[in-house]
PDB file of C-alpha atoms in Angstrom:
ATOM      1  CA  MET A 167       6.186  15.208  -3.763  1.00  0.00           C
ATOM      2  CA  VAL A 168       3.680  13.886  -6.516  1.00  0.00           C
ATOM      3  CA  THR A 169       3.532  15.888  -9.721  1.00  0.00           C
ATOM      4  CA  SER A 170       2.478  15.057 -13.460  1.00  0.00           C
ATOM      5  CA  ASP A 171       5.430  18.361 -14.312  1.00  0.00           C
ATOM      6  CA  ALA A 172       7.157  15.648 -17.738  1.00  0.00           C
ATOM      7  CA  ASN A 173      10.413  18.258 -16.990  1.00  0.00           C
ATOM      8  CA  LEU A 174      10.326  16.558 -13.555  1.00  0.00           C
ATOM      9  CA  LYS A 175      10.211  12.528 -15.125  1.00  0.00           C
ATOM     10  CA  THR A 176      12.417  10.112 -17.503  1.00  0.00           C
ATOM     11  CA  VAL A 177       9.680   7.520 -19.593  1.00  0.00           C
ATOM     12  CA  ALA A 178      10.911   4.645 -18.660  1.00  0.00           C
ATOM     13  CA  GLY A 179       7.680   3.241 -21.074  1.00  0.00           C
ATOM     14  CA  TYR A 180       3.177   3.250 -21.049  1.00  0.00           C
ATOM     15  CA  LEU A 181       1.446   0.827 -20.014  1.00  0.00           C
ATOM     16  CA  GLY A 182       0.326  -1.159 -22.680  1.00  0.00           C
ATOM     17  CA  ASP A 183       2.918  -0.538 -25.551  1.00  0.00           C
ATOM     18  CA  ALA A 184       4.917  -3.347 -26.911  1.00  0.00           C
ATOM     19  CA  SER A 185       7.348  -1.627 -26.289  1.00  0.00           C
ATOM     20  CA  TYR A 186       7.316  -1.512 -22.627  1.00  0.00           C
ATOM     21  CA  ALA A 187       7.352  -5.322 -21.188  1.00  0.00           C
ATOM     22  CA  ASP A 188       6.877  -5.169 -17.601  1.00  0.00           C
ATOM     23  CA  GLY A 189       3.987  -2.160 -18.270  1.00  0.00           C
ATOM     24  CA  GLN A 190       2.092  -4.487 -20.508  1.00  0.00           C
ATOM     25  CA  LYS A 191       2.651  -6.872 -17.755  1.00  0.00           C
ATOM     26  CA  LEU A 192       1.132  -4.273 -14.719  1.00  0.00           C
ATOM     27  CA  VAL A 193      -2.216  -3.789 -16.974  1.00  0.00           C
ATOM     28  CA  ALA A 194      -2.736  -7.282 -16.953  1.00  0.00           C
ATOM     29  CA  ALA A 195      -2.166  -8.067 -13.580  1.00  0.00           C
ATOM     30  CA  LEU A 196      -3.663  -5.086 -12.332  1.00  0.00           C
ATOM     31  CA  ALA A 197      -6.659  -5.667 -14.440  1.00  0.00           C
ATOM     32  CA  THR A 198      -7.019  -9.211 -12.284  1.00  0.00           C
ATOM     33  CA  VAL A 199      -7.129  -7.781  -9.186  1.00  0.00           C
ATOM     34  CA  LYS A 200     -10.934  -7.184  -8.264  1.00  0.00           C
ATOM     35  CA  PRO A 201     -12.256  -3.825  -6.400  1.00  0.00           C
ATOM     36  CA  VAL A 202     -13.951  -3.679  -2.837  1.00  0.00           C
ATOM     37  CA  VAL A 203     -16.322  -2.228  -0.836  1.00  0.00           C
ATOM     38  CA  TYR A 204     -15.196  -2.179   3.094  1.00  0.00           C
ATOM     39  CA  GLN A 205     -15.574  -0.443   5.829  1.00  0.00           C
ATOM     40  CA  LEU A 206     -12.944   1.029   8.329  1.00  0.00           C
ATOM     41  CA  ASN A 207     -12.439  -0.989  10.732  1.00  0.00           C
ATOM     42  CA  ASP A 208     -11.426   2.492  13.455  1.00  0.00           C
ATOM     43  CA  SER A 209     -14.596   3.557  11.670  1.00  0.00           C
ATOM     44  CA  ILE A 210     -16.642   0.559  12.914  1.00  0.00           C
ATOM     45  CA  ALA A 211     -14.464   0.828  16.719  1.00  0.00           C
ATOM     46  CA  GLU A 212     -16.179   4.068  16.745  1.00  0.00           C
ATOM     47  CA  LYS A 213     -19.087   4.115  15.109  1.00  0.00           C
ATOM     48  CA  GLY A 214     -20.946   0.860  14.669  1.00  0.00           C
ATOM     49  CA  ALA A 215     -21.242  -1.603  11.767  1.00  0.00           C
ATOM     50  CA  ASP A 216     -24.303   0.325  10.979  1.00  0.00           C
ATOM     51  CA  LYS A 217     -23.359   3.998  11.165  1.00  0.00           C
ATOM     52  CA  ALA A 218     -18.989   3.667   9.112  1.00  0.00           C
ATOM     53  CA  ARG A 219     -19.255   5.034   5.593  1.00  0.00           C
ATOM     54  CA  PHE A 220     -18.942   2.525   3.263  1.00  0.00           C
ATOM     55  CA  HIS A 221     -15.995   2.762   0.428  1.00  0.00           C
ATOM     56  CA  VAL A 222     -15.098   1.601  -2.866  1.00  0.00           C
ATOM     57  CA  GLY A 223     -11.610   0.450  -3.815  1.00  0.00           C
ATOM     58  CA  TYR A 224      -8.889  -2.184  -3.447  1.00  0.00           C
ATOM     59  CA  LEU A 225      -6.807  -3.758  -0.792  1.00  0.00           C
ATOM     60  CA  ALA A 226      -3.003  -3.421  -0.817  1.00  0.00           C
ATOM     61  CA  GLN A 227      -2.269  -6.911  -0.365  1.00  0.00           C
ATOM     62  CA  ASP A 228      -3.716  -8.614  -3.776  1.00  0.00           C
ATOM     63  CA  ILE A 229      -2.597  -5.406  -5.887  1.00  0.00           C
ATOM     64  CA  GLU A 230       0.703  -6.736  -4.492  1.00  0.00           C
ATOM     65  CA  ALA A 231       0.217 -10.519  -4.968  1.00  0.00           C
ATOM     66  CA  ALA A 232      -1.048 -10.145  -9.047  1.00  0.00           C
ATOM     67  CA  ILE A 233       2.378  -8.079  -9.291  1.00  0.00           C
ATOM     68  CA  THR A 234       4.523 -10.931  -7.723  1.00  0.00           C
ATOM     69  CA  LYS A 235       2.517 -13.144  -9.913  1.00  0.00           C
ATOM     70  CA  ALA A 236       3.560 -11.087 -13.129  1.00  0.00           C
ATOM     71  CA  GLY A 237       6.411 -11.655 -12.053  1.00  0.00           C
ATOM     72  CA  LEU A 238       7.172  -8.016 -10.416  1.00  0.00           C
ATOM     73  CA  ASP A 239       8.715  -6.740  -8.031  1.00  0.00           C
ATOM     74  CA  PRO A 240       6.489  -4.546  -6.733  1.00  0.00           C
ATOM     75  CA  ALA A 241       8.567  -2.258  -4.416  1.00  0.00           C
ATOM     76  CA  ARG A 242       9.546  -1.557  -7.814  1.00  0.00           C
ATOM     77  CA  PHE A 243       6.133   0.672  -8.361  1.00  0.00           C
ATOM     78  CA  GLY A 244       5.094   3.554  -6.972  1.00  0.00           C
ATOM     79  CA  MET A 245       2.168   2.626  -6.111  1.00  0.00           C
ATOM     80  CA  TRP A 246       2.247   0.326  -3.469  1.00  0.00           C
ATOM     81  CA  THR A 247       3.981   0.338  -0.213  1.00  0.00           C
ATOM     82  CA  LYS A 248       4.833  -1.954   2.807  1.00  0.00           C
ATOM     83  CA  THR A 249       6.538   0.108   5.602  1.00  0.00           C
ATOM     84  CA  ALA A 250       7.188  -1.992   9.086  1.00  0.00           C
ATOM     85  CA  LEU A 251       5.292  -0.465  12.140  1.00  0.00           C
ATOM     86  CA  PHE A 252       6.851   0.115  14.920  1.00  0.00           C
ATOM     87  CA  THR A 253       6.019   1.940  18.709  1.00  0.00           C
ATOM     88  CA  VAL A 254       7.683   4.301  19.443  1.00  0.00           C
ATOM     89  CA  THR A 255       7.964   4.897  23.587  1.00  0.00           C
ATOM     90  CA  GLU A 256       9.199   7.941  26.038  1.00  0.00           C
ATOM     91  CA  ASN A 257      12.205   6.794  28.155  1.00  0.00           C
ATOM     92  CA  LYS A 258      12.071   8.430  32.129  1.00  0.00           C
ATOM     93  CA  ASP A 259      14.759   9.982  30.689  1.00  0.00           C
ATOM     94  CA  GLY A 260      12.994  11.740  27.747  1.00  0.00           C
ATOM     95  CA  THR A 261      14.317   9.801  24.799  1.00  0.00           C
ATOM     96  CA  LEU A 262      12.518   7.947  22.701  1.00  0.00           C
ATOM     97  CA  LYS A 263      13.507   4.947  22.732  1.00  0.00           C
ATOM     98  CA  GLN A 264      11.884   2.617  19.007  1.00  0.00           C
ATOM     99  CA  THR A 265      10.788  -0.926  19.512  1.00  0.00           C
ATOM    100  CA  ALA A 266      10.054  -3.144  15.706  1.00  0.00           C
ATOM    101  CA  THR A 267       5.598  -4.245  16.978  1.00  0.00           C
ATOM    102  CA  VAL A 268       5.403  -7.823  16.717  1.00  0.00           C
ATOM    103  CA  ASP A 269       2.652 -10.331  16.518  1.00  0.00           C
ATOM    104  CA  THR A 270       2.655 -13.242  19.140  1.00  0.00           C
ATOM    105  CA  SER A 271       4.846 -15.334  16.846  1.00  0.00           C
ATOM    106  CA  GLY A 272       7.201 -12.261  17.236  1.00  0.00           C
ATOM    107  CA  ASN A 273       6.958 -11.836  13.227  1.00  0.00           C
ATOM    108  CA  GLN A 274       7.132  -7.995  12.226  1.00  0.00           C
ATOM    109  CA  GLN A 275       4.203  -6.287  11.260  1.00  0.00           C
ATOM    110  CA  TYR A 276       3.590  -4.048   8.358  1.00  0.00           C
ATOM    111  CA  ILE A 277       0.977  -2.188   7.019  1.00  0.00           C
ATOM    112  CA  GLN A 278       0.318  -2.034   2.955  1.00  0.00           C
ATOM    113  CA  MET A 279      -0.427   1.868   1.137  1.00  0.00           C
ATOM    114  CA  LEU A 280      -2.190   2.301  -1.936  1.00  0.00           C
ATOM    115  CA  ARG A 281      -0.658   5.594  -3.872  1.00  0.00           C
ATOM    116  CA  TYR A 282      -3.493   6.454  -6.046  1.00  0.00           C
ATOM    117  CA  GLU A 283      -2.228   9.148  -7.946  1.00  0.00           C
TER     118      GLU A 283
END
């Protein structure tokens, strides 16, 4: 649940306020990240590059890098997430098996996301 209700929050500080050092670092870090214009790969595959819509936003990897460069842990901020990918298959007996999704080198694959709200 994402809420704006003050009764459900403990305020750590205000972005840019001198009394909240991490907030100042975060604002400065995010100001270095440029928005991009992009097409979703699935849409390109389905519709073709000439018909897939363009979107405007940020790349999660750019946000992660900027926050890390500022000396902060991106995982401490709810705006950025990194989740391990898994493949679920059904066994012959009907039970499910979860297997890590890995690249050609055997490294765990992840998806990064931004929460714009």
